[in-house]
Each structure stands twice: as C-alpha cells, then as structure tokens.
C-alpha cells in the first residue's frame, strides 16, 4: 500500500471507511513524518502528539460504534492563529509567550465536531503579517520545493507558510489557514497546493487572533481541489458569536467539484496584466484560459479599473485595523510581560520586546493613518476606494461574468533572505497584487496549481467568484487541476 501520509484526504477517508487502516495508524504515520521532517522544514511550532493520539483513538471507537463523522480520523494541522483550548496559541509572536486559550475557535471546533484529529500548531508570519513566513518569532518555514538546478532554500510564502509547507510535505492531510490579503492563496501557489479564501462571512472569525477584522477570513489548504472542498464544508457555517458571519446554509462543496465549466462565462481582467510581469506567468494564464475554453466555458475580457489602487489601499486599511486589534497586547492579560518602573513603562517595554519589526511597522502605519488630522486623508479615503474596488467586481458579475481568472502570484517562490525584499518592504507587499482585491471586495478566491516555471517550481492560477459562490470556484479549479495533469509532489530532500 502507498505510504499512508501520501494519500489525499479523500483517499484517506475512503481507506478509513473501508477499514484498510485505523485512525490511530494514520495519525502515527503523520506523527513519525513530522518528527523526521520538522527539524528541516520548521512547519510546526507545536506538535500535539498526546491530543492527536487521544483524538484518533476516540475516532476509531466512534467508527466501531457505527457513529463515524464526515472527517473522522483525518489528521490536520492548525495555523497558530486559531485559538485551541489549552494548547499553544501564539500567532507565532513572542508577545503571546505561553498563551493557552480557555476557548476553542469556532472553525477548529467545527473540525473536531466532524471527527478530525489535531496534529499540532503550524508556523506562520507573526500575527499573519508577511508573505514569506520570515517574520515568525519561531524562525522561517522552509519550502519543501527546491528548484531543479539548486539546493537553495526557498520561502513557502506567507503568512500561512507552515500550513502550506506541511500540506505539501505530507505532514498533515490538510490544514487550516487564514487570508487577509493573500495568505492562503500565495502560499498555495508557492507550494503546489490548493487554497481557498471563502467569501467574507462564510467561516466564523470567532476565536481566531484578529489581524484586520474586515478582511480576515479562514479557509483550508489542501493537496487537491476535492480535499479543499471537503475541508471547507466542515469549517464553514453560521456562528452567532461572529456578528459578520453569514446566516446561510453550507452546501456540500465536494458535490460541486466535478460540475465542470460548460456554459460559464469567465472574465479576464485586463488590469491584471501588470508591467514587467514575467513571460511564464502570462503563458500560464493563457494556458488556463485555453483549458477553460476547451471544457465549454466562454471567456471574455473585462475591466476592473480600480485594481491599481488595491495594494496601497490595503496597506492603509489593514494596518489601521491591526493597530487597533493589537492594542490589547500590553503585558496585562496575555503572554509576555516585561517589568517596568510604572505601568506605562511596563506597556512600552513589553510591546517593544514582544513585537517583531514588521508588526511594529504595521502598528506605526496604522496609528498614523488613524490619527487626528490624517484620518480623513488616509483612512476615510481608503474606505471610499475600497467601495470602488468592490463596485468594479459587482459590475462584472452584473454583466454576466460567473468567475474571474487571474494569476495567483507575480512569481514562483523566492529565496529565504531575498535581498531585494529585505531592503524594500514594498517589494514584499507586491506578492499580493493579484489577491488583495478579493479581500477588499469580500469575495471568494481559490488558488490552484497550474504549471511550473523554468526551474520546475510550482505556479498557481486564481479564480475569483461571486459572493457565496465557492461552488463555481471548486468546479473551475478542478478543471484546471485536471487539465494541468501535473504531479505537484516536491522532491523529498528532507
Ligand atoms: N501579505 C499580506 C500582509 O502581510 C497579507 C497577509 C495575510 O493575508 N494575512 O499583510
């Protein structure tokens, strides 16, 4: 039999149902793989072997009693941003040292309700701020992928870099992740995995450490489109504890995966053809268009005129919300406390020591754009531009567009410690040019691996959908996955 860890989530689910192996055996296989790989990849910041074994045991007992749930016995990794009761939850920050919440996030609670097994907490950029997983207090995650002609370590993308690396390197059957500006889709593209940021409101934000509350959304990272659909079905759902959670029934997303694209109209936004875009990204995009056409979709050029303002607008709104959300980390209630001569001194010393450079940069930008005298010029104006960006999409959908196809990222994975990005944060921010618009408009976006660059590294395409129409994205994503027909397994060097 194939190694248990290499089975897709869907195949593992069938194997468990057919009693080919037990949840305990599957969990042990993953724990052994993590033990071997984690010193090299640094994907997990905490391995919860004890909890995993207990949950796997309970799963086998449920199955024996004829009470198996939709995800029974499936081992998952959880991004460190999700509150997990009594378990390490630090958003990969020093300031949350030792924090073990008294609560469970709704999304993870939904997964446990459906029988899934928790393997541990996954590394990420500190407070989900970053595109390379290099801002983590726990050190960078290493991408399991290497270029064919080099042994240099590459970044897995961010902020959900641990989730993407763990899924790609067979260290979990699937993972939770979050996306505020691209943090599910960009790491998916960099690791040859599938990630979906659902419509804002589809998954509850309750119990997830907040970055920018009007943009944050949880979603799955998985090895196949079908696996992502299965996971989202369990993660999603109305939650009265999140006032922005949508009171809508959750479809069986997996049922939509093989629906095809016949009769759909796919929009190609001309503003996404950026100056200086690498030739191979353009080629990938054209290939995606050809695949969708060949399967019966109509493809039409569209215009989303405010696209060029999305990134600058994001870097006003996201830091503004972050500066407010992160005000609570002051040494009083959570994690780290650095003693000072009085309480103000204690606050200052704690925040100076507890936050990393990128987080401090965001807090300073956010505080600036919200300050008296600048609020109207920056924050209020950014909110207006955000509305215009949203209207661009609404106009396209009103005009008969069912989904939009774009590249997921402007490049393949880059090197750890890349000098250009280190010297200029804006270069790092540019990773998200194709993805932030989707968060600004609250729409669903799916990244699917579609090709490889000249050095054999994975490249992804993005599909953007109408609000709450994730089903169309799964169907079109599956067409791309099937048409590409490539194996997105990294060469195992670790
Ligand atoms: N890279 C973006 C940022 O640093 C997006 C991060 C995210 O989606 N969490 O803000």
Tab-separated table of C-alpha atoms and ligand atoms in Angstrom:
chain	number	residue	atom	x	y	z
A	1	UNK	CA	0.000	0.000	0.000
A	2	UNK	CA	1.111	3.603	-0.619
A	3	UNK	CA	2.542	5.404	2.363
A	4	UNK	CA	-0.451	6.492	4.412
A	5	UNK	CA	0.711	10.104	4.584
A	6	UNK	CA	0.764	10.372	0.786
A	7	UNK	CA	-2.929	9.601	0.391
A	8	UNK	CA	-5.143	12.534	-0.455
A	9	UNK	CA	-7.616	13.468	2.270
A	10	UNK	CA	-10.427	11.965	0.190
A	11	UNK	CA	-8.488	8.706	-0.281
A	12	UNK	CA	-7.592	8.545	3.415
A	13	UNK	CA	-11.264	8.993	4.207
A	14	UNK	CA	-12.152	6.046	1.960
A	15	UNK	CA	-9.364	3.930	3.480
A	16	UNK	CA	-10.664	4.634	6.974
A	17	UNK	CA	-14.248	3.877	5.945
A	18	UNK	CA	-13.179	0.580	4.350
A	19	UNK	CA	-11.164	-0.289	7.475
A	20	UNK	CA	-7.929	-0.631	5.467
A	21	UNK	CA	-6.203	1.191	8.335
A	22	UNK	CA	-7.262	2.852	11.569
A	23	UNK	CA	-7.228	6.494	12.591
A	24	UNK	CA	-4.519	5.609	15.087
A	25	UNK	CA	-2.319	4.114	12.351
A	26	UNK	CA	-2.857	7.122	10.102
A	27	UNK	CA	-2.084	9.528	12.940
A	28	UNK	CA	1.056	7.624	13.923
A	29	UNK	CA	2.271	7.770	10.314
A	30	UNK	CA	1.876	11.554	10.310
A	31	UNK	CA	3.497	11.987	13.726
A	32	UNK	CA	6.513	9.972	12.535
A	33	UNK	CA	6.736	12.049	9.336
A	34	UNK	CA	6.597	15.279	11.363
A	35	UNK	CA	9.319	14.078	13.699
A	36	UNK	CA	11.589	13.381	10.729
A	37	UNK	CA	10.847	16.476	8.694
A	38	UNK	CA	10.165	19.270	11.146
A	39	UNK	CA	13.785	19.935	12.180
A	40	UNK	CA	14.436	20.706	8.482
A	41	UNK	CA	11.194	22.433	7.451
A	42	UNK	CA	10.103	24.156	10.696
A	43	UNK	CA	6.437	23.898	9.673
A	44	UNK	CA	5.075	23.053	13.132
A	45	UNK	CA	5.644	25.273	16.164
A	46	UNK	CA	3.926	22.779	18.477
A	47	UNK	CA	3.190	19.099	17.935
A	48	UNK	CA	0.249	17.865	19.991
A	49	UNK	CA	1.058	14.164	19.842
A	50	UNK	CA	-0.786	13.391	23.059
A	51	UNK	CA	-4.012	15.082	21.913
A	52	UNK	CA	-3.637	13.564	18.436
A	53	UNK	CA	-3.431	10.012	19.795
A	54	UNK	CA	-6.408	10.556	22.106
A	55	UNK	CA	-8.493	12.038	19.271
A	56	UNK	CA	-7.511	9.216	16.886
A	57	UNK	CA	-8.459	6.627	19.488
A	58	UNK	CA	-11.806	8.274	20.055
A	59	UNK	CA	-12.323	8.333	16.298
A	60	UNK	CA	-11.670	4.606	15.942
A	61	UNK	CA	-14.139	3.967	18.753
A	62	UNK	CA	-16.807	6.107	17.080
A	63	UNK	CA	-16.301	4.262	13.814
A	64	UNK	CA	-16.517	0.862	15.550
A	65	UNK	CA	-19.761	2.020	17.160
A	66	UNK	CA	-21.159	2.999	13.721
A	67	UNK	CA	-21.037	6.730	14.512
A	68	UNK	CA	-18.388	7.973	12.049
A	69	UNK	CA	-18.493	11.691	11.159
A	70	UNK	CA	-17.534	13.378	7.839
A	71	UNK	CA	-13.852	13.899	8.771
A	72	UNK	CA	-13.492	11.077	11.226
A	73	UNK	CA	-9.836	10.191	11.844
A	74	UNK	CA	-8.382	12.741	9.399
A	75	UNK	CA	-5.186	14.312	10.837
A	76	UNK	CA	-4.968	18.070	10.336
A	77	UNK	CA	-2.504	20.846	11.094
A	78	UNK	CA	-3.837	24.098	12.584
A	79	UNK	CA	-2.370	27.522	11.880
A	80	UNK	CA	-1.097	29.075	15.109
A	81	UNK	CA	-3.622	31.920	14.667
A	82	UNK	CA	-6.580	29.697	15.648
A	83	UNK	CA	-7.397	29.588	19.356
A	84	UNK	CA	-7.177	25.977	20.515
A	85	UNK	CA	-8.299	25.313	24.069
A	86	UNK	CA	-5.434	24.551	26.428
A	87	UNK	CA	-2.998	24.327	23.505
A	88	UNK	CA	-0.189	26.643	22.338
A	89	UNK	CA	-1.749	29.652	20.509
A	90	UNK	CA	0.758	32.422	19.904
A	91	UNK	CA	0.220	33.752	16.361
A	92	UNK	CA	3.961	32.967	16.046
A	93	UNK	CA	4.673	36.022	18.208
A	94	UNK	CA	6.913	36.487	21.231
A	95	UNK	CA	4.263	38.675	22.857
A	96	UNK	CA	1.904	35.708	23.298
A	97	UNK	CA	4.522	33.575	25.056
A	98	UNK	CA	2.902	30.716	26.905
A	99	UNK	CA	-0.659	31.686	25.873
A	100	UNK	CA	-3.071	28.751	26.007
A	101	UNK	CA	-6.625	29.971	25.499
A	102	UNK	CA	-9.627	28.950	27.578
A	103	UNK	CA	-11.664	28.686	24.389
A	104	UNK	CA	-11.709	26.871	21.043
A	105	UNK	CA	-12.174	28.813	17.795
A	106	UNK	CA	-15.431	28.035	16.019
A	107	UNK	CA	-13.664	26.798	12.877
A	108	UNK	CA	-11.492	24.289	14.763
A	109	UNK	CA	-14.448	23.271	16.943
A	110	UNK	CA	-16.364	22.508	13.728
A	111	UNK	CA	-13.492	20.307	12.528
A	112	UNK	CA	-13.343	18.380	15.819
A	113	UNK	CA	-17.144	18.026	15.786
A	114	UNK	CA	-16.739	16.312	12.413
A	115	UNK	CA	-14.134	13.899	13.820
A	116	UNK	CA	-10.813	15.392	12.649
A	117	UNK	CA	-7.592	14.852	14.603
A	118	UNK	CA	-5.273	17.723	15.614
A	119	UNK	CA	-1.576	17.078	14.903
A	120	UNK	CA	-0.319	20.431	16.141
A	121	UNK	CA	0.022	24.154	15.508
A	122	UNK	CA	1.584	25.478	12.344
A	123	UNK	CA	4.167	28.193	11.889
A	124	UNK	CA	3.182	31.466	10.214
A	125	UNK	CA	4.268	35.067	9.845
A	126	UNK	CA	3.897	36.909	13.149
A	127	UNK	CA	0.223	37.927	13.534
A	128	UNK	CA	-0.220	36.866	9.878
A	129	UNK	CA	1.765	39.863	8.625
A	130	UNK	CA	4.045	38.817	5.808
A	131	UNK	CA	4.355	36.936	2.536
A	132	UNK	CA	7.337	34.678	3.210
A	133	UNK	CA	6.945	33.286	6.721
A	134	UNK	CA	10.169	35.068	7.655
A	135	UNK	CA	8.560	37.317	10.308
A	136	UNK	CA	7.753	34.381	12.625
A	137	UNK	CA	9.256	34.513	16.111
A	138	UNK	CA	9.959	30.796	15.575
A	139	UNK	CA	12.081	31.364	12.504
A	140	UNK	CA	11.279	30.846	8.839
A	141	UNK	CA	9.496	27.851	7.361
A	142	UNK	CA	11.427	26.170	4.552
A	143	UNK	CA	9.522	25.408	1.354
A	144	UNK	CA	9.630	21.647	0.626
A	145	UNK	CA	10.123	22.645	-3.027
A	146	UNK	CA	13.568	23.394	-4.424
A	147	UNK	CA	14.466	24.473	-7.932
A	148	UNK	CA	15.676	21.645	-10.164
A	149	UNK	CA	19.076	23.302	-10.564
A	150	UNK	CA	19.715	24.330	-6.968
A	151	UNK	CA	19.689	23.246	-3.338
A	152	UNK	CA	18.956	26.754	-2.061
A	153	UNK	CA	16.161	27.049	0.473
A	154	UNK	CA	13.053	28.855	-0.721
A	155	UNK	CA	10.230	30.510	1.204
A	156	UNK	CA	6.849	28.746	1.288
A	157	UNK	CA	5.031	32.082	1.057
A	158	UNK	CA	3.060	33.596	3.891
A	159	UNK	CA	1.502	34.210	6.131
A	160	UNK	CA	0.191	30.613	6.146
A	161	UNK	CA	3.649	29.258	5.266
A	162	UNK	CA	3.616	26.487	7.864
A	163	UNK	CA	0.212	25.307	6.670
A	164	UNK	CA	1.296	25.230	3.016
A	165	UNK	CA	4.635	23.540	3.725
A	166	UNK	CA	3.038	20.918	5.974
A	167	UNK	CA	0.385	20.051	3.385
A	168	UNK	CA	2.893	19.903	0.550
A	169	UNK	CA	5.458	17.833	2.510
A	170	UNK	CA	2.836	15.257	3.631
A	171	UNK	CA	2.958	16.383	7.283
A	172	UNK	CA	-0.845	16.606	7.559
A	173	UNK	CA	-3.787	15.600	5.361
A	174	UNK	CA	-4.939	19.216	5.213
A	175	UNK	CA	-4.560	22.410	7.208
A	176	UNK	CA	-6.422	25.452	8.381
A	177	UNK	CA	-5.154	28.824	7.241
A	178	UNK	CA	-6.295	32.444	7.119
A	179	UNK	CA	-6.203	35.089	4.420
A	180	UNK	CA	-6.340	38.861	4.971
A	181	UNK	CA	-4.635	39.905	1.732
A	182	UNK	CA	-3.440	36.658	0.168
A	183	UNK	CA	-2.156	34.488	2.997
A	184	UNK	CA	-3.906	31.321	1.842
A	185	UNK	CA	-3.576	31.765	-1.911
A	186	UNK	CA	0.039	32.953	-2.208
A	187	UNK	CA	1.497	30.103	-0.086
A	188	UNK	CA	-0.695	27.662	-2.026
A	189	UNK	CA	0.822	28.932	-5.276
A	190	UNK	CA	4.372	28.698	-3.869
A	191	UNK	CA	3.969	25.088	-2.723
A	192	UNK	CA	1.808	23.492	-5.420
A	193	UNK	CA	-1.177	23.179	-3.092
A	194	UNK	CA	-4.814	24.273	-3.306
A	195	UNK	CA	-6.139	27.054	-1.088
A	196	UNK	CA	-9.425	28.880	-0.909
A	197	UNK	CA	-10.270	32.109	0.835
A	198	UNK	CA	-14.031	31.822	1.122
A	199	UNK	CA	-16.450	34.742	0.936
A	200	UNK	CA	-16.142	37.078	3.923
A	201	UNK	CA	-18.645	35.732	6.464
A	202	UNK	CA	-18.579	32.117	5.267
A	203	UNK	CA	-16.337	30.959	8.139
A	204	UNK	CA	-16.636	32.334	11.636
A	205	UNK	CA	-13.766	34.534	12.806
A	206	UNK	CA	-14.594	33.800	16.442
A	207	UNK	CA	-11.584	32.607	18.403
A	208	UNK	CA	-9.071	33.422	15.657
A	209	UNK	CA	-6.435	36.003	16.608
A	210	UNK	CA	-7.552	39.149	14.747
A	211	UNK	CA	-5.306	40.956	12.249
A	212	UNK	CA	-7.626	43.162	10.149
A	213	UNK	CA	-11.148	42.159	11.089
A	214	UNK	CA	-12.920	43.478	7.982
A	215	UNK	CA	-10.610	41.426	5.724
A	216	UNK	CA	-9.684	38.298	7.745
A	217	UNK	CA	-11.196	35.013	6.610
A	218	UNK	CA	-10.324	31.408	7.423
A	219	UNK	CA	-10.049	28.702	4.789
A	220	UNK	CA	-8.359	25.384	4.051
A	221	UNK	CA	-5.072	24.451	2.393
A	222	UNK	CA	-5.081	21.003	0.833
A	223	UNK	CA	-3.401	18.847	-1.794
A	224	UNK	CA	-6.352	18.675	-4.178
A	225	UNK	CA	-9.402	20.745	-5.057
A	226	UNK	CA	-11.644	17.960	-3.757
A	227	UNK	CA	-9.797	17.888	-0.418
A	228	UNK	CA	-10.173	21.660	-0.048
A	229	UNK	CA	-13.902	21.355	-0.765
A	230	UNK	CA	-14.318	18.625	1.853
A	231	UNK	CA	-12.496	20.701	4.475
A	232	UNK	CA	-14.381	23.922	3.766
A	233	UNK	CA	-17.705	22.108	4.137
A	234	UNK	CA	-16.757	21.301	7.731
A	235	UNK	CA	-15.084	24.626	8.573
A	236	UNK	CA	-17.853	26.923	7.315
A	237	UNK	CA	-21.180	27.820	8.844
A	238	UNK	CA	-23.162	30.497	10.633
A	239	UNK	CA	-21.951	31.423	14.085
A	240	UNK	CA	-23.905	33.819	16.311
A	241	UNK	CA	-20.634	34.619	18.101
A	242	UNK	CA	-19.301	36.421	14.985
A	243	UNK	CA	-21.584	39.317	14.018
A	244	UNK	CA	-20.202	39.256	10.448
A	245	UNK	CA	-20.861	35.534	9.998
A	246	UNK	CA	-23.397	34.860	7.247
A	247	UNK	CA	-26.619	33.118	8.137
A	248	UNK	CA	-26.570	30.851	5.118
A	249	UNK	CA	-26.694	27.089	4.703
A	250	UNK	CA	-23.352	25.493	3.809
A	251	UNK	CA	-23.546	23.495	0.595
A	252	UNK	CA	-21.757	20.170	0.240
A	253	UNK	CA	-18.846	21.774	-1.615
A	254	UNK	CA	-17.390	18.421	-2.658
A	255	UNK	CA	-20.560	17.739	-4.668
A	256	UNK	CA	-19.715	20.736	-6.893
A	257	UNK	CA	-16.153	19.687	-7.722
A	258	UNK	CA	-16.940	17.645	-10.849
A	259	UNK	CA	-19.613	20.008	-12.138
A	260	UNK	CA	-17.412	21.375	-14.950
A	261	UNK	CA	-17.454	24.812	-16.560
A	262	UNK	CA	-19.748	24.261	-19.517
A	263	UNK	CA	-21.878	27.357	-20.069
A	264	UNK	CA	-19.958	29.518	-17.601
A	265	UNK	CA	-18.598	32.914	-18.583
A	266	UNK	CA	-15.109	33.547	-17.273
A	267	UNK	CA	-13.775	37.107	-17.104
A	268	UNK	CA	-10.151	38.022	-17.780
A	269	UNK	CA	-9.372	41.385	-16.170
A	270	UNK	CA	-7.063	43.445	-18.350
A	271	UNK	CA	-5.699	45.407	-15.373
A	272	UNK	CA	-4.088	42.241	-14.003
A	273	UNK	CA	-1.626	42.272	-16.896
A	274	UNK	CA	0.987	44.160	-14.894
A	275	UNK	CA	4.024	45.907	-16.333
A	276	UNK	CA	7.072	43.702	-16.125
A	277	UNK	CA	5.057	40.555	-15.464
A	278	UNK	CA	7.261	37.539	-16.194
A	279	UNK	CA	6.599	35.825	-19.500
A	280	UNK	CA	5.956	32.473	-17.802
A	281	UNK	CA	3.133	33.933	-15.699
A	282	UNK	CA	1.487	35.319	-18.828
A	283	UNK	CA	1.896	31.935	-20.532
A	284	UNK	CA	0.352	30.119	-17.572
A	285	UNK	CA	-2.605	32.479	-17.632
A	286	UNK	CA	-3.160	31.890	-21.378
A	287	UNK	CA	-2.928	28.157	-20.767
A	288	UNK	CA	-5.608	28.404	-18.074
A	289	UNK	CA	-7.852	30.324	-20.449
A	290	UNK	CA	-7.382	27.642	-23.123
A	291	UNK	CA	-8.240	24.826	-20.683
A	292	UNK	CA	-11.455	26.506	-19.536
A	293	UNK	CA	-12.480	27.188	-23.159
A	294	UNK	CA	-11.778	23.606	-24.137
A	295	UNK	CA	-14.193	22.454	-21.424
A	296	UNK	CA	-17.017	24.655	-22.668
A	297	UNK	CA	-16.589	27.984	-20.880
A	298	UNK	CA	-16.921	31.299	-22.657
A	299	UNK	CA	-14.019	33.608	-21.950
A	300	UNK	CA	-14.419	37.368	-22.060
A	301	UNK	CA	-12.092	40.319	-21.398
A	302	UNK	CA	-13.283	42.543	-18.586
A	303	UNK	CA	-12.112	45.698	-16.882
A	304	UNK	CA	-11.646	46.221	-13.144
A	305	UNK	CA	-10.407	49.797	-13.353
A	306	UNK	CA	-9.571	50.407	-9.687
A	307	UNK	CA	-7.236	47.418	-9.398
A	308	UNK	CA	-4.125	49.580	-9.266
A	309	UNK	CA	-5.290	51.228	-6.050
A	310	UNK	CA	-5.928	47.958	-4.224
A	311	UNK	CA	-2.490	47.368	-2.735
A	312	UNK	CA	-1.968	50.943	-1.451
A	313	UNK	CA	-5.499	50.930	-0.051
A	314	UNK	CA	-4.909	47.595	1.649
A	315	UNK	CA	-1.775	48.996	3.294
A	316	UNK	CA	-3.877	51.708	4.898
A	317	UNK	CA	-6.881	49.645	5.963
A	318	UNK	CA	-5.085	46.503	7.169
A	319	UNK	CA	-2.524	48.332	9.369
A	320	UNK	CA	-5.271	50.645	10.715
A	321	UNK	CA	-7.320	47.679	11.880
A	322	UNK	CA	-4.218	45.846	13.085
A	323	UNK	CA	-3.082	48.776	15.224
A	324	UNK	CA	-6.444	48.694	16.946
A	325	UNK	CA	-6.628	44.892	17.283
A	326	UNK	CA	-3.084	44.613	18.621
A	327	UNK	CA	-3.603	47.305	21.290
A	328	UNK	CA	-4.757	44.547	23.634
A	329	UNK	CA	-1.273	43.020	23.878
A	330	UNK	CA	0.120	45.174	26.634
A	331	UNK	CA	1.588	42.738	29.136
A	332	UNK	CA	-1.509	42.734	31.344
A	333	UNK	CA	-3.707	39.932	30.082
A	334	UNK	CA	-1.673	37.757	27.720
A	335	UNK	CA	1.708	36.176	27.391
A	336	UNK	CA	4.864	38.190	27.762
A	337	UNK	CA	5.329	40.869	30.453
A	338	UNK	CA	8.494	42.919	30.812
A	339	UNK	CA	8.614	44.684	34.190
A	340	UNK	CA	8.998	48.483	34.157
A	341	UNK	CA	9.204	51.286	36.700
A	342	UNK	CA	5.471	52.024	36.335
A	343	UNK	CA	2.581	50.682	34.278
A	344	UNK	CA	3.256	52.835	31.193
A	345	UNK	CA	6.859	51.737	31.226
A	346	UNK	CA	5.726	48.107	31.513
A	347	UNK	CA	3.413	48.522	28.478
A	348	UNK	CA	6.187	50.078	26.438
A	349	UNK	CA	8.874	47.595	27.348
A	350	UNK	CA	6.530	44.649	26.765
A	351	UNK	CA	5.450	45.859	23.336
A	352	UNK	CA	8.997	46.815	22.344
A	353	UNK	CA	10.283	43.357	23.214
A	354	UNK	CA	7.220	41.302	22.289
A	355	UNK	CA	6.517	42.519	18.741
A	356	UNK	CA	8.826	41.913	15.802
A	357	UNK	CA	9.892	44.559	13.266
A	358	UNK	CA	7.148	44.002	10.700
A	359	UNK	CA	4.400	44.066	13.328
A	360	UNK	CA	5.806	47.307	14.751
A	361	UNK	CA	5.901	48.786	11.256
A	362	UNK	CA	2.208	47.956	10.773
A	363	UNK	CA	1.209	49.336	14.194
A	364	UNK	CA	3.022	52.587	13.433
A	365	UNK	CA	1.478	52.950	9.965
A	366	UNK	CA	-1.948	52.105	11.358
A	367	UNK	CA	-1.685	54.556	14.231
A	368	UNK	CA	-0.542	57.253	11.814
A	369	UNK	CA	-3.375	56.822	9.299
A	370	UNK	CA	-5.951	56.832	12.111
A	371	UNK	CA	-4.553	59.869	13.911
A	372	UNK	CA	-6.414	63.194	14.116
A	373	UNK	CA	-5.616	65.297	11.075
A	374	UNK	CA	-4.682	62.343	8.877
A	375	UNK	CA	-7.758	60.183	9.363
A	376	UNK	CA	-9.755	61.807	6.546
A	377	UNK	CA	-6.828	61.954	4.157
A	378	UNK	CA	-5.879	58.298	4.551
A	379	UNK	CA	-8.351	56.071	6.316
A	380	UNK	CA	-11.611	57.614	5.117
A	381	UNK	CA	-10.307	57.922	1.583
A	382	UNK	CA	-9.103	54.329	1.606
A	383	UNK	CA	-12.577	53.175	2.644
A	384	UNK	CA	-14.048	55.037	-0.326
A	385	UNK	CA	-11.564	53.479	-2.737
A	386	UNK	CA	-12.390	50.103	-1.245
A	387	UNK	CA	-16.020	50.651	-2.218
A	388	UNK	CA	-14.951	51.469	-5.786
A	389	UNK	CA	-12.908	48.265	-5.978
A	390	UNK	CA	-15.921	46.288	-4.805
A	391	UNK	CA	-18.140	48.012	-7.383
A	392	UNK	CA	-15.783	47.014	-10.201
A	393	UNK	CA	-16.435	43.375	-9.350
A	394	UNK	CA	-20.175	43.915	-8.911
A	395	UNK	CA	-20.357	45.469	-12.356
A	396	UNK	CA	-18.550	42.486	-13.908
A	397	UNK	CA	-20.852	39.988	-12.198
A	398	UNK	CA	-23.938	42.021	-13.150
A	399	UNK	CA	-22.703	41.854	-16.715
A	400	UNK	CA	-22.890	38.057	-16.721
A	401	UNK	CA	-19.431	37.043	-15.523
A	402	UNK	CA	-19.570	33.877	-13.396
A	403	UNK	CA	-15.942	33.782	-12.288
A	404	UNK	CA	-12.683	35.609	-12.986
A	405	UNK	CA	-9.357	34.007	-13.841
A	406	UNK	CA	-6.036	35.641	-12.918
A	407	UNK	CA	-2.533	34.545	-11.955
A	408	UNK	CA	-2.246	33.825	-8.214
A	409	UNK	CA	1.144	35.486	-7.737
A	410	UNK	CA	3.551	37.522	-9.868
A	411	UNK	CA	6.342	34.932	-9.457
A	412	UNK	CA	7.265	31.494	-8.139
A	413	UNK	CA	8.725	31.029	-4.633
A	414	UNK	CA	11.800	33.163	-3.928
A	415	UNK	CA	14.835	32.561	-1.741
A	416	UNK	CA	14.975	32.804	2.044
A	417	UNK	CA	16.509	36.162	2.976
A	418	UNK	CA	15.994	37.590	-0.533
A	419	UNK	CA	17.959	40.860	-0.506
A	420	UNK	CA	15.503	42.855	-2.623
A	421	UNK	CA	12.561	42.064	-0.384
A	422	UNK	CA	14.540	42.618	2.765
A	423	UNK	CA	15.692	46.047	1.637
A	424	UNK	CA	12.274	47.214	0.457
A	425	UNK	CA	9.091	46.090	2.218
A	426	UNK	CA	7.031	47.281	-0.760
A	427	UNK	CA	8.637	44.542	-2.896
A	428	UNK	CA	7.393	42.029	-0.347
A	429	UNK	CA	3.946	43.623	-0.375
A	430	UNK	CA	3.786	43.239	-4.173
A	431	UNK	CA	3.417	39.480	-3.751
A	432	UNK	CA	-0.251	40.147	-3.059
A	433	UNK	CA	-1.133	42.379	-6.029
A	434	UNK	CA	-3.452	39.760	-7.506
A	435	UNK	CA	-5.005	38.630	-4.234
A	436	UNK	CA	-5.725	41.717	-2.067
A	437	UNK	CA	-8.515	42.981	-4.327
A	438	UNK	CA	-10.508	39.883	-3.401
A	439	UNK	CA	-10.274	40.598	0.345
A	440	UNK	CA	-11.164	44.252	-0.235
A	441	UNK	CA	-14.340	43.140	-2.031
A	442	UNK	CA	-15.100	40.276	0.392
A	443	UNK	CA	-15.247	37.754	-2.455
A	444	UNK	CA	-14.168	34.100	-2.570
A	445	UNK	CA	-10.821	33.333	-4.231
A	446	UNK	CA	-9.263	29.961	-4.970
A	447	UNK	CA	-5.629	29.265	-5.852
A	448	UNK	CA	-4.912	26.106	-7.788
A	449	UNK	CA	-1.539	24.811	-9.004
A	450	UNK	CA	-1.494	25.007	-12.778
A	451	UNK	CA	2.071	24.794	-14.033
A	452	UNK	CA	5.748	25.036	-13.259
A	453	UNK	CA	8.325	27.688	-14.017
A	454	UNK	CA	11.545	27.137	-15.959
A	455	UNK	CA	13.230	25.845	-12.791
A	456	UNK	CA	10.499	23.337	-12.007
A	457	UNK	CA	8.804	25.379	-9.266
A	458	UNK	CA	5.012	25.397	-8.956
A	459	UNK	CA	2.905	28.293	-10.237
A	460	UNK	CA	-0.744	28.905	-9.427
A	461	UNK	CA	-3.804	30.447	-11.013
A	462	UNK	CA	-6.523	32.247	-9.096
A	463	UNK	CA	-10.277	32.049	-9.609
A	464	UNK	CA	-12.447	34.786	-8.114
A	465	UNK	CA	-16.164	34.215	-7.633
A	466	UNK	CA	-19.451	35.876	-6.828
A	467	UNK	CA	-20.251	36.250	-3.128
A	468	UNK	CA	-21.003	32.841	-1.584
A	469	UNK	CA	-20.455	31.020	-4.865
A	470	UNK	CA	-17.447	28.972	-3.799
A	471	UNK	CA	-19.004	26.039	-5.666
A	472	UNK	CA	-18.214	27.551	-9.068
A	473	UNK	CA	-14.610	28.078	-7.959
A	474	UNK	CA	-14.253	24.444	-6.936
A	475	UNK	CA	-15.739	23.314	-10.264
A	476	UNK	CA	-13.496	25.572	-12.373
A	477	UNK	CA	-10.480	24.877	-10.150
A	478	UNK	CA	-10.977	21.161	-10.711
A	479	UNK	CA	-10.989	21.694	-14.480
A	480	UNK	CA	-7.627	23.476	-14.220
A	481	UNK	CA	-6.223	20.818	-11.901
A	482	UNK	CA	-7.339	18.029	-14.233
A	483	UNK	CA	-6.215	19.792	-17.412
A	484	UNK	CA	-2.786	20.571	-15.976
A	485	UNK	CA	-2.474	16.906	-15.050
A	486	UNK	CA	0.847	17.535	-13.315
A	487	UNK	CA	2.263	15.904	-10.244
A	488	UNK	CA	2.772	18.568	-7.597
A	489	UNK	CA	4.873	16.439	-5.261
A	490	UNK	CA	8.124	18.050	-4.181
A	491	UNK	CA	11.330	16.028	-4.483
A	492	UNK	CA	11.849	14.684	-0.970
A	493	UNK	CA	15.231	16.056	0.281
A	494	UNK	CA	14.364	16.452	3.963
B	1	LIG	N1	0.982	39.566	2.869
B	1	LIG	C1	-0.109	40.353	3.342
B	1	LIG	C2	0.278	41.124	4.570
B	1	LIG	O1	1.386	40.973	5.014
B	1	LIG	C3	-1.322	39.503	3.591
B	1	LIG	C4	-1.216	38.722	4.832
B	1	LIG	C5	-2.457	37.923	5.106
B	1	LIG	O2	-3.245	37.653	4.213
B	1	LIG	N2	-2.611	37.570	6.365
B	1	LIG	O3	-0.493	41.887	5.098
